[in-house]
Amino acid sequence: MAFILTFLGKGGVGKTTCAIASAKQLASDGQRVLLASQDSSPAFGLLLGQSLGSEATLIENNLWALQLQSAKLLEKSWEELKDLERKYMRTPFLKNVYGQELGVLPGMDSALALNLLRQLHGQYDVIVFDGNGGQDSLRMLGTPEVVSWYLRRFRQVFLDSDLGRTLGPFIPPVAAAVMNVNWAADNFSQPTQEIDALLEQGKQSISDPNRAAAFLVTDGQPASHATARYLWGAAQQVGLTVAGVLVRGSGGEGFAPLPGLAIPSTQDWPSLMAAMPDLSLAKTAPQAVSVDVAQRRVSLFLPGFDKTQVKLSQSGPEITIEAGDQRRNLFLPPQMAGLPSTGAKFQDGYLIISF
Amino acid sequence: MAFILTFLGKGGVGKTTCAIASAKQLASDGQRVLLASQDSSPAFGLLLGQSLGSEATLIENNLWALQLQSAKLLEKSWEELKDLERKYMRTPFLKNVYGQELGVLPGMDSALALNLLRQLHGQYDVIVFDGNGGQDSLRMLGTPEVVSWYLRRFRQVFLDSDLGRTLGPFIPPVAAAVMNVNWAADNFSQPTQEIDALLEQGKQSISDPNRAAAFLVTDGQPASHATARYLWGAAQQVGLTVAGVLVRGSGGEGFAPLPGLAIPSTQDWPSLMAAMPDLSLAKTAPQAVSVDVAQRRVSLFLPGFDKTQVKLSQSGPEITIEAGDQRRNLFLPPQMAGLPSTGAKFQDGYLIISF
């Protein structure tokens, strides 16, 4: 299973340069590395020094690289979906639409990139993901967490609703008419369980410091500093470990307890490679969430925000934390699920909620 | 109806600075201007010189500004959706889920931003949209074009399919059971027509040089130049007029026939404002698509690509053009719809298709 490494920061601070330098460094250390860029323009090839395609190409010893192209990925995913349709549907109709026709809508870039990372996971030791490096990258990595919330919340609401009960009698004949199965409760529980397992795997990969980490990148500009601090907090909201801050020029203050690493302002690969951080730093970085079942307490690390920028609410069955334009719903262990919160305090960058 | 102005280019070239300077310049010329930033971090306020919220605030004479916050916009849109549900559904069930709980998924940022622009359209003369400025901004502005293709394509495929015919008998009782309407073909044609009209309006706004335009921004770096040229072509694929290129330092070659405008490298607003382009430049810029019904010919302006980077195909009922990681399906006027193409050539940045 590959370690997912990514870089966060304002545009122009050198995230792509860091991604390339890290990939080169890790490959030269003997790791099998995939460098995957979400930039489909020729700019990525110019920085890398060679042009690339949408398939992984070996560019150095142990180092493969590709540029994600959503139009192509969508075409491929569509053909896979049609295979599933042929298998499960009595009267397939998607078969009359071709992958080569499909336009790319907002959100598809992220979904397709995440799906590709999942598929390529097993073939590499490290995948260096050069995404947009801002909120969009966090939305992408937060997808398994957020989607699994939507599924558990809406499934329950639907089952409990009049609508669910009203539609109930229609589901068996419709399902039998359109699907290649005889209706039974079991026929739906299997795909449902598969999706749940997939999302659970995704959530665990993103939030495990042995499996994924981000580094912040900043230069001397105040706006770059503010962006890096904001993304630091927003990353915690999707459960991603931020393991350190790479500083070009000055401006590494305000990120304690993260280690700050100076990086040179050159495009000289050997010096850049030597300045790249060790992935094991992720293991000692603060974790986004820790749950203390005995004390009935949850601590959320939310650096870069003050008390007024963090909103805690409970309108549904779970506690919701809103900060950094991200919303996170706390899925608690069975011993604590459903307990009302008895208090919350904001201390040293941690939001501590008692139950 | 507001003119939508946006800036495209690589991260760090100064797109946000140009957006602020343009907004200030247009406001000082007496236009009512909204400056809307998709950056929810404090970095935008630092560049602007004052902090902002998610509601439009008057910051100078004629100039309002806001920072889009997807979590807040989603909450608001959800409540509007629940109002619709209450109105049309016999047994609403979304009512049991609260806007304050909802997490933000990839694609929602773009959909919510586009929806807000639509809602605020009538209140301003110009909306300066400071988005991510790359492929994501183009996906967002291309949404009406791409969604309307998906609807017309899948509607027809569904109606023609065995599945459509198989489900047919179930639709009336299910619809009657769950909706506050007596089933009749008409009940669905009204909302369908409303959605079509909305998408048509959106498509027309984006592709009309009197209503929307983008300017490219580049600095002296080769990667910035390559990104700007790539986005120039990709913008044509969503029908957006690119009206000029703003050049900081050197590197304005390769954009003919677009006018190149030098912009100063300072953060001095009066000199930046004076360097900002006139919106009327959009009217003389090459149009993305022109259809000559008499000659049975369609010309697509696709600058920045060579012949090998443009793919033309016809697997479905429409001609598909793939370039710049965007796919466009050509919706032709009735006189030409359904005709097979008899030839295509690529000349001086134009793809010319004959029917």
XYZ file of C-alpha atoms in Angstrom:
710
model
C 0.000 0.000 0.000
C 1.484 3.323 -1.073
C 2.085 6.260 1.241
C 0.226 9.340 -0.121
C 2.314 12.519 0.082
C 1.034 15.941 -0.915
C 1.899 19.624 -0.525
C -0.409 22.443 0.507
C -0.025 26.194 0.112
C -0.815 29.275 -1.938
C -0.314 29.255 -5.719
C 3.220 30.061 -6.827
C 5.069 29.142 -3.603
C 6.701 26.088 -5.197
C 4.440 23.147 -4.319
C 5.016 21.400 -7.655
C 8.778 21.901 -7.346
C 8.655 20.311 -3.866
C 6.545 17.441 -5.202
C 9.087 16.717 -7.948
C 12.080 17.065 -5.582
C 10.471 14.751 -2.992
C 9.603 12.180 -5.609
C 13.171 12.209 -6.919
C 14.606 11.990 -3.394
C 12.375 9.088 -2.341
C 13.124 7.226 -5.579
C 16.851 7.711 -5.097
C 16.407 6.241 -1.584
C 15.144 3.082 -3.269
C 11.392 3.538 -2.894
C 9.102 2.818 -5.841
C 7.529 6.227 -6.420
C 4.664 7.499 -8.577
C 4.524 11.242 -9.167
C 0.950 12.104 -10.195
C 0.125 15.645 -11.258
C -3.398 16.979 -11.533
C -2.146 19.725 -13.845
C -2.990 18.587 -17.369
C -1.139 21.519 -19.009
C 2.398 21.401 -20.464
C 3.612 23.488 -17.475
C 4.206 20.358 -15.394
C 6.441 18.839 -18.073
C 8.440 22.079 -18.284
C 9.165 21.990 -14.535
C 9.985 18.288 -14.649
C 12.154 18.654 -17.744
C 10.253 16.157 -19.895
C 6.811 15.776 -21.328
C 4.418 13.189 -19.941
C 1.201 11.416 -20.787
C -1.751 10.137 -18.842
C -0.182 6.694 -18.312
C 2.589 6.164 -15.730
C 5.996 6.351 -17.441
C 9.329 5.402 -15.900
C 11.349 8.634 -15.942
C 14.209 7.712 -13.595
C 15.284 4.672 -11.661
C 12.290 3.791 -9.391
C 10.371 6.909 -10.443
C 7.211 6.846 -12.560
C 5.205 9.942 -13.477
C 1.893 10.840 -15.108
C -0.420 13.773 -15.674
C -4.036 13.099 -14.772
C -6.409 13.796 -17.635
C -9.986 13.755 -16.480
C -11.538 13.421 -19.936
C -9.558 10.190 -20.503
C -10.157 8.862 -16.970
C -13.877 9.520 -17.316
C -13.984 7.545 -20.558
C -12.309 4.582 -18.861
C -14.521 4.703 -15.750
C -17.603 4.898 -17.934
C -16.680 1.681 -19.736
C -16.183 -0.010 -16.342
C -19.599 1.238 -15.246
C -21.177 -0.153 -18.419
C -19.618 -3.559 -17.675
C -21.290 -3.503 -14.262
C -24.568 -2.454 -15.845
C -24.412 -5.340 -18.320
C -23.807 -7.707 -15.428
C -26.549 -6.545 -13.092
C -29.236 -4.942 -15.233
C -31.798 -6.890 -17.180
C -32.148 -4.078 -19.733
C -28.984 -1.975 -19.794
C -29.455 1.518 -21.203
C -26.150 3.235 -20.403
C -24.650 1.080 -23.144
C -26.052 3.540 -25.691
C -23.875 6.375 -24.363
C -20.160 6.323 -25.165
C -17.266 7.311 -22.919
C -15.779 9.455 -25.678
C -18.803 11.775 -25.564
C -18.829 12.592 -21.872
C -18.045 16.131 -20.747
C -16.240 16.771 -17.459
C -18.244 18.430 -14.688
C -16.968 20.111 -11.499
C -16.070 17.500 -8.895
C -15.292 14.811 -11.453
C -11.595 15.743 -11.519
C -11.378 14.991 -7.794
C -13.466 11.835 -7.883
C -11.520 10.425 -10.830
C -8.149 11.311 -9.290
C -9.088 9.675 -5.991
C -10.268 6.575 -7.818
C -6.988 6.364 -9.728
C -4.948 6.695 -6.509
C -7.009 3.846 -5.088
C -6.375 1.679 -8.135
C -2.614 2.362 -8.244
C -2.129 2.104 -4.474
C -0.763 -1.414 -4.548
C 1.915 -0.833 -7.169
C 4.069 1.781 -5.422
C 5.655 2.537 -2.070
C 4.879 6.240 -2.284
C 2.486 8.260 -4.449
C 3.409 11.946 -4.551
C 0.188 13.728 -5.475
C 0.661 17.166 -6.989
C -2.889 18.535 -6.830
C -4.116 22.090 -6.754
C -2.700 22.210 -3.225
C -5.482 24.216 -1.669
C -9.049 23.652 -0.525
C -9.758 21.484 -3.616
C -7.070 18.978 -2.644
C -8.525 18.797 0.863
C -12.056 18.299 -0.480
C -10.708 15.450 -2.590
C -8.893 13.727 0.276
C -11.870 14.342 2.571
C -14.300 12.655 0.178
C -14.383 9.203 1.877
C -15.091 10.832 5.267
C -17.839 13.119 3.960
C -19.471 10.586 1.638
C -19.654 7.986 4.390
C -21.431 10.550 6.580
C -23.960 11.309 3.804
C -24.624 7.592 3.343
C -25.131 6.724 7.010
C -27.244 9.838 7.627
C -29.527 9.580 4.601
C -29.906 5.811 4.793
C -31.318 6.141 8.293
C -33.496 9.131 7.499
C -34.924 7.326 4.474
C -35.648 4.125 6.370
C -37.370 6.084 9.156
C -39.425 8.247 6.818
C -42.948 7.997 5.483
C -41.367 8.190 2.052
C -39.301 5.064 2.691
C -42.376 3.221 3.908
C -44.488 4.527 1.002
C -41.933 3.496 -1.601
C -41.306 0.159 0.108
C -43.971 -1.861 -1.731
C -42.781 -0.559 -5.109
C -39.129 -1.456 -4.657
C -39.387 -5.266 -5.062
C -41.301 -5.275 -8.386
C -39.236 -2.412 -9.829
C -35.997 -4.066 -8.765
C -37.101 -7.420 -10.155
C -38.135 -5.797 -13.422
C -34.930 -3.914 -14.040
C -32.275 -6.006 -12.311
C -30.946 -9.475 -13.037
C -31.787 -10.624 -9.509
C -34.673 -11.955 -7.548
C -35.462 -9.384 -4.922
C -34.427 -10.168 -1.379
C -33.046 -7.930 1.346
C -29.671 -9.603 0.824
C -29.288 -8.472 -2.773
C -28.834 -4.897 -1.713
C -26.879 -5.490 1.437
C -23.883 -6.867 -0.457
C -23.129 -3.846 -2.697
C -23.939 -1.577 0.256
C -21.415 -3.375 2.417
C -18.813 -3.203 -0.345
C -19.229 0.563 -0.650
C -19.048 0.977 3.123
C -15.839 -1.072 3.265
C -14.284 0.939 0.442
C -15.093 4.250 2.143
C -13.827 2.961 5.482
C -10.551 1.948 3.823
C -10.264 5.388 2.220
C -10.937 7.187 5.507
C -8.360 5.084 7.320
C -5.695 5.608 4.647
C -6.099 9.390 4.685
C -6.047 9.713 8.467
C -3.233 7.241 9.188
C 0.137 9.052 9.556
C 1.822 5.854 8.363
C -0.130 6.041 5.111
C -0.663 9.718 4.230
C 0.706 13.166 5.054
C 0.848 16.699 3.765
C 3.548 19.325 4.117
C 2.787 23.047 4.024
C 4.831 25.232 1.683
C 5.294 28.969 2.169
C 7.544 31.821 1.076
C 8.122 35.203 2.693
C 4.797 36.746 1.550
C 2.120 37.488 4.186
C -0.635 36.033 1.936
C 1.332 32.773 1.525
C 1.794 32.551 5.285
C -1.914 33.165 5.918
C -2.895 30.555 3.320
C -0.547 27.936 4.785
C -1.903 28.475 8.305
C -5.493 28.312 7.062
C -4.876 25.084 5.132
C -3.137 23.596 8.181
C -6.371 23.899 10.140
C -8.597 22.915 7.217
C -6.499 19.737 6.709
C -7.302 18.604 10.275
C -10.983 18.855 9.412
C -10.572 16.132 6.779
C -8.337 14.082 9.087
C -5.134 14.579 7.079
C -1.884 14.741 9.063
C 0.218 17.832 8.379
C 3.775 16.796 9.126
C 5.836 19.970 8.669
C 6.281 23.284 6.916
C 8.721 23.945 4.070
C 9.892 27.539 4.049
C 11.404 29.294 1.064
C 13.011 32.505 2.302
C 11.616 33.775 5.597
C 8.234 33.308 7.264
C 8.272 29.983 9.097
C 6.915 31.382 12.378
C 3.497 30.460 13.718
C 3.575 26.763 12.917
C 4.724 25.292 16.250
C 4.815 22.364 17.020
C 5.471 21.519 13.355
C 9.091 21.229 12.273
C 10.097 24.004 9.857
C 12.491 23.115 7.027
C 14.306 25.706 4.952
C 14.273 24.979 1.217
C 16.571 26.666 -1.313
C 15.173 29.118 -3.869
C 16.999 27.440 -6.736
C 15.770 25.012 -9.389
C 18.840 22.866 -8.705
C 17.427 19.383 -8.084
C 20.230 17.933 -5.904
C 20.000 20.805 -3.363
C 16.215 20.729 -3.436
C 16.163 16.955 -2.973
C 18.513 17.197 -0.004
C 16.159 19.726 1.639
C 13.056 17.512 1.383
C 11.596 16.162 4.637
C 11.471 12.619 5.925
C 8.004 11.034 5.725
C 8.404 9.622 9.218
C 7.876 13.160 10.570
C 4.167 12.447 10.141
C 4.249 9.971 13.014
C 5.173 12.642 15.567
C 2.852 15.362 14.225
C -0.349 16.182 16.143
C -3.251 13.951 15.147
C -6.465 15.542 13.881
C -8.758 13.700 16.310
C -8.177 11.672 19.443
C -10.929 9.987 21.379
C -10.559 9.108 25.044
C -13.360 6.645 25.752
C -12.577 6.302 29.485
C -12.660 10.079 30.047
C -15.505 10.482 27.514
C -13.554 13.202 25.789
C -12.720 14.040 22.167
C -9.824 16.348 21.272
C -9.670 17.969 17.841
C -6.498 19.689 16.730
C -7.581 22.897 14.966
C -4.496 25.097 14.596
C -4.588 28.451 12.845
C -8.103 29.286 14.019
C -9.268 31.271 17.006
C -12.361 30.422 19.049
C -14.652 32.598 16.930
C -13.720 30.735 13.741
C -14.745 27.327 15.058
C -18.436 26.475 15.303
C -19.714 23.480 17.217
C -23.302 22.325 16.760
C -25.542 19.314 17.142
C -28.667 19.502 15.032
C -28.582 15.909 13.798
C -27.513 12.769 15.646
C -23.791 13.671 15.515
C -21.645 16.578 16.680
C -20.706 18.899 13.802
C -17.506 20.978 13.775
C -17.364 23.822 11.264
C -14.025 25.542 10.596
C -11.923 26.436 7.576
C -14.947 26.120 5.260
C -15.077 22.389 6.081
C -17.712 20.584 8.100
C -16.878 17.446 9.975
C -19.379 15.179 11.702
C -17.917 13.190 14.567
C -18.556 9.491 14.247
C -18.007 8.266 17.801
C -17.189 4.776 19.073
C -20.223 2.732 20.233
C -19.521 3.468 23.930
C -19.994 7.183 23.291
C -22.375 7.281 20.314
C -25.546 9.224 20.969
C -24.315 10.796 24.223
C -25.069 14.517 24.491
C -22.014 16.747 24.833
C -21.651 18.277 28.286
C -19.102 20.940 27.488
C -16.423 22.195 25.121
C -13.330 24.323 25.445
C -10.774 25.719 23.029
C -7.222 25.511 24.349
C -3.789 25.765 22.668
C -5.248 25.026 19.241
C -7.286 22.051 20.515
C -11.051 21.881 20.704
C -11.864 19.553 23.603
C -15.399 18.212 23.805
C -16.657 16.331 26.867
C -19.539 13.870 26.852
C -27.485 41.736 -15.803
C -23.909 41.800 -14.605
C -20.869 41.288 -16.820
C -18.794 38.385 -15.457
C -15.057 39.100 -15.498
C -12.421 36.589 -14.457
C -8.675 35.985 -14.719
C -6.913 32.801 -15.779
C -3.305 31.727 -15.261
C -0.839 29.777 -13.181
C -0.809 30.149 -9.382
C 1.244 33.082 -8.140
C 1.224 35.210 -11.306
C -1.029 37.837 -9.740
C -4.575 36.907 -10.761
C -6.091 38.025 -7.452
C -4.190 41.313 -7.606
C -5.579 41.886 -11.122
C -9.087 41.000 -9.940
C -8.881 43.562 -7.127
C -7.346 46.247 -9.367
C -9.988 45.712 -12.071
C -12.800 45.825 -9.553
C -11.466 49.082 -8.120
C -10.997 50.585 -11.584
C -14.481 49.640 -12.791
C -16.033 50.972 -9.572
C -14.152 54.239 -9.907
C -15.551 54.493 -13.459
C -19.028 54.491 -11.915
C -20.005 50.829 -12.414
C -21.649 48.924 -9.580
C -19.114 46.150 -8.951
C -19.105 42.972 -6.883
C -15.717 41.407 -6.203
C -16.335 37.740 -5.295
C -13.412 35.600 -4.171
C -13.539 31.824 -3.999
C -10.596 31.873 -1.580
C -12.108 31.446 1.888
C -8.762 32.000 3.669
C -7.577 35.269 5.248
C -5.067 35.682 2.360
C -7.654 37.462 0.226
C -8.318 40.053 2.942
C -4.566 40.661 3.311
C -4.223 41.456 -0.407
C -7.339 43.634 -0.365
C -6.294 45.416 2.818
C -9.407 44.574 4.832
C -11.107 41.485 6.117
C -14.352 40.289 4.583
C -17.259 37.986 5.278
C -19.484 35.774 3.184
C -22.041 38.558 2.640
C -21.392 41.370 0.154
C -19.993 44.424 1.995
C -19.548 47.907 0.551
C -15.781 48.534 0.749
C -15.461 51.580 -1.503
C -17.800 53.775 -3.490
C -19.670 51.401 -5.893
C -17.550 48.428 -4.825
C -18.888 45.470 -2.837
C -16.827 42.422 -1.917
C -17.324 38.976 -0.387
C -15.516 35.696 0.164
C -17.486 32.634 -0.880
C -17.859 30.105 1.907
C -19.198 26.828 0.606
C -20.234 25.456 4.012
C -22.487 28.498 4.558
C -23.809 28.547 0.972
C -24.631 24.839 1.203
C -26.620 25.401 4.395
C -28.654 28.122 2.672
C -29.249 26.114 -0.513
C -30.333 23.133 1.551
C -33.015 25.158 3.308
C -34.282 26.346 -0.102
C -34.369 22.731 -1.282
C -36.374 21.725 1.784
C -38.916 24.471 0.993
C -39.350 22.976 -2.470
C -39.673 19.501 -0.989
C -42.390 20.668 1.414
C -44.239 22.194 -1.516
C -44.096 19.253 -3.906
C -43.715 16.113 -1.822
C -46.549 14.429 -0.031
C -44.209 13.030 2.607
C -41.053 15.148 2.827
C -38.070 13.375 4.316
C -35.187 15.785 3.682
C -36.726 17.923 6.426
C -35.071 15.641 8.966
C -31.582 16.604 7.804
C -30.257 20.040 8.730
C -28.176 22.397 6.603
C -25.744 22.888 9.490
C -24.729 19.214 9.319
C -23.836 18.984 5.649
C -20.221 18.385 4.654
C -18.824 19.890 1.450
C -17.945 17.468 -1.360
C -15.804 18.088 -4.465
C -17.773 19.989 -7.089
C -20.060 21.667 -4.568
C -17.786 24.728 -4.351
C -18.256 25.314 -8.085
C -21.974 24.573 -8.147
C -22.646 26.832 -5.168
C -20.482 29.654 -6.555
C -22.235 29.493 -9.926
C -25.611 29.534 -8.217
C -24.626 32.601 -6.189
C -23.431 34.440 -9.307
C -26.792 33.666 -10.885
C -28.675 34.996 -7.863
C -26.616 38.202 -7.618
C -26.511 38.855 -11.365
C -29.262 41.448 -11.324
C -27.800 43.637 -8.590
C -24.504 44.670 -10.193
C -23.076 45.946 -13.470
C -19.958 43.815 -13.178
C -19.085 40.779 -11.064
C -15.333 40.210 -10.833
C -14.942 36.536 -9.992
C -11.643 35.613 -8.365
C -11.725 31.827 -8.616
C -8.893 29.339 -8.667
C -8.135 30.692 -12.138
C -7.273 27.372 -13.733
C -9.107 24.334 -15.039
C -11.494 24.446 -12.028
C -12.756 27.900 -12.968
C -13.339 26.701 -16.524
C -15.195 23.600 -15.325
C -17.400 25.878 -13.234
C -18.196 28.284 -16.067
C -18.679 25.356 -18.464
C -21.243 23.684 -16.197
C -24.401 24.966 -17.995
C -23.020 23.789 -21.367
C -22.010 20.333 -20.096
C -25.072 19.718 -17.908
C -27.430 20.628 -20.744
C -25.662 18.053 -22.925
C -26.032 15.365 -20.224
C -29.730 16.139 -19.889
C -30.580 16.086 -23.583
C -28.478 12.977 -24.186
C -29.699 10.884 -21.266
C -33.322 11.963 -21.544
C -33.445 10.626 -25.096
C -31.504 7.448 -24.299
C -33.812 6.729 -21.369
C -36.990 7.315 -23.352
C -35.737 5.058 -26.173
C -34.565 2.280 -23.865
C -36.132 -0.940 -22.670
C -35.525 0.361 -19.161
C -37.609 3.482 -19.811
C -40.416 1.326 -21.180
C -40.098 -1.190 -18.335
C -40.201 1.483 -15.648
C -42.995 3.373 -17.396
C -45.935 1.600 -15.705
C -44.391 2.127 -12.242
C -43.826 5.851 -12.584
C -47.452 7.039 -12.272
C -48.316 5.192 -9.010
C -44.929 6.005 -7.424
C -45.184 9.656 -8.444
C -48.750 9.884 -7.201
C -47.785 8.230 -3.914
C -44.865 10.498 -3.124
C -45.715 13.767 -4.841
C -48.471 16.295 -4.191
C -49.674 16.001 -7.763
C -51.914 13.855 -9.854
C -49.714 12.188 -12.402
C -49.907 13.496 -15.934
C -47.210 13.981 -18.547
C -47.537 17.733 -17.985
C -46.473 17.608 -14.354
C -42.940 16.759 -15.314
C -42.670 18.892 -18.406
C -42.923 22.125 -16.418
C -39.939 21.662 -14.084
C -37.996 20.141 -17.006
C -38.648 23.217 -19.115
C -37.622 25.485 -16.256
C -34.299 23.684 -15.860
C -33.691 23.801 -19.613
C -34.391 27.543 -19.692
C -32.046 28.151 -16.753
C -29.219 26.207 -18.405
C -29.812 27.953 -21.736
C -29.581 31.323 -19.960
C -26.359 30.242 -18.260
C -24.807 29.025 -21.539
C -25.720 32.233 -23.313
C -24.334 34.447 -20.517
C -20.986 32.640 -20.480
C -20.525 32.658 -24.259
C -21.700 36.215 -24.938
C -18.739 38.648 -25.132
C -21.099 41.407 -23.932
C -21.787 39.432 -20.766
C -18.619 37.530 -19.818
C -14.891 37.489 -20.500
C -11.612 36.241 -19.120
C -8.149 37.731 -19.311
C -5.008 35.614 -19.151
C -2.286 36.606 -16.688
C 1.350 35.614 -17.065
C 4.803 36.588 -15.814
C 8.200 35.868 -17.345
C 8.332 32.185 -16.295
C 8.084 29.484 -18.991
C 5.615 27.450 -16.871
C 3.340 30.496 -16.477
C 3.444 31.109 -20.224
C 2.629 27.465 -20.977
C -0.253 27.475 -18.476
C -1.729 30.686 -19.925
C -1.610 29.322 -23.485
C -3.178 26.036 -22.374
C -5.996 27.790 -20.511
C -6.596 30.036 -23.514
C -7.476 26.975 -25.586
C -9.337 25.233 -22.782
C -11.499 28.357 -22.274
C -12.702 28.142 -25.892
C -13.901 24.623 -25.162
C -16.372 25.972 -22.583
C -17.332 28.882 -24.849
C -15.730 31.600 -22.712
C -14.266 34.599 -24.575
C -10.636 35.344 -23.727
C -10.223 39.041 -24.366
C -6.527 39.731 -23.746
C -3.362 38.821 -21.900
C -1.922 40.747 -18.958
C 1.853 40.459 -18.805
C 3.940 41.121 -15.743
C 7.576 41.409 -16.834
C 8.322 39.728 -20.154
C 6.668 36.831 -21.971
C 3.677 38.196 -23.868
C 4.575 36.468 -27.151
C 2.483 33.698 -28.648
C -0.950 35.151 -27.931
C -1.748 36.865 -31.246
C -4.377 38.084 -32.084
C -5.056 38.909 -28.428
C -3.975 42.346 -27.206
C -1.140 42.148 -24.668
C -1.167 44.619 -21.798
C 1.859 45.257 -19.590
C 1.039 45.413 -15.885
C 3.377 46.834 -13.235
C 5.027 44.555 -10.683
C 4.069 46.820 -7.779
C 1.273 46.538 -5.229
C 0.466 50.195 -5.863
C -3.260 50.234 -6.621
C -3.444 53.441 -8.719
C -0.792 52.201 -11.194
C -2.308 48.712 -11.270
C -5.808 50.119 -11.816
C -4.576 52.278 -14.691
C -3.079 49.182 -16.360
C -6.300 47.156 -16.280
C -7.987 46.418 -19.622
C -11.270 47.667 -20.989
C -14.065 45.064 -20.965
C -15.087 46.079 -24.475
C -11.974 44.252 -25.752
C -14.062 41.084 -25.463
C -16.204 42.187 -28.415
C -13.297 42.092 -30.861
C -11.720 38.860 -29.535
C -12.108 35.643 -31.552
C -15.310 33.800 -30.724
C -15.111 30.187 -29.551
C -17.593 28.827 -32.097
C -19.103 30.227 -35.249
C -21.642 28.378 -37.331
C -22.182 29.159 -41.001
C -25.495 27.526 -41.888
C -25.370 28.468 -45.596
C -21.888 26.974 -46.041
C -22.678 24.112 -43.628
C -19.496 24.845 -41.761
C -18.559 25.188 -38.090
C -15.355 26.966 -37.014
C -13.937 26.398 -33.557
C -11.172 28.645 -32.281
C -8.695 26.377 -30.482
C -5.492 28.363 -29.958
C -2.500 26.967 -28.102
C -3.018 23.413 -29.393
C -1.525 21.666 -32.368
C -3.399 19.187 -34.538
C -2.333 16.182 -32.462
C -3.814 17.690 -29.287
C -7.316 18.064 -30.724
C -9.489 14.995 -31.131
C -12.673 14.995 -33.169
C -15.123 12.106 -32.893
C -18.743 11.202 -33.413
C -19.821 8.177 -31.423
C -23.167 9.585 -30.279
C -25.588 11.812 -32.158
C -23.355 14.912 -31.851
C -19.805 15.823 -32.881
C -17.398 15.734 -29.910
C -14.276 17.887 -29.711
C -11.684 16.884 -27.119
C -8.853 19.293 -26.297
C -7.347 20.814 -23.178
C -8.872 18.092 -20.971
C -12.331 19.409 -21.888
C -14.935 17.712 -24.056
C -17.438 19.739 -25.991
C -20.414 18.318 -27.858
C -21.588 20.496 -30.721
C -25.274 21.301 -30.504
C -26.050 22.373 -34.066
C -28.923 24.511 -35.382
C -31.923 22.512 -36.716
C -30.853 22.971 -40.361
C -27.620 21.097 -39.643
C -28.551 18.779 -36.756
C -27.949 15.127 -37.499
C -25.894 15.753 -40.656
C -22.722 13.666 -40.878
C -19.491 15.644 -41.055
C -17.819 15.487 -44.453
C -14.404 16.827 -43.511
C -12.330 18.741 -40.994
C -9.143 20.782 -41.137
C -7.002 22.573 -38.586
C -5.764 25.959 -39.770
C -4.291 28.984 -37.960
C -5.670 27.833 -34.617
C -9.146 27.129 -36.031
C -10.732 23.715 -36.380
C -13.084 23.941 -39.362
C -15.664 21.174 -39.730
C -17.757 20.798 -42.874
C -21.140 19.071 -43.038
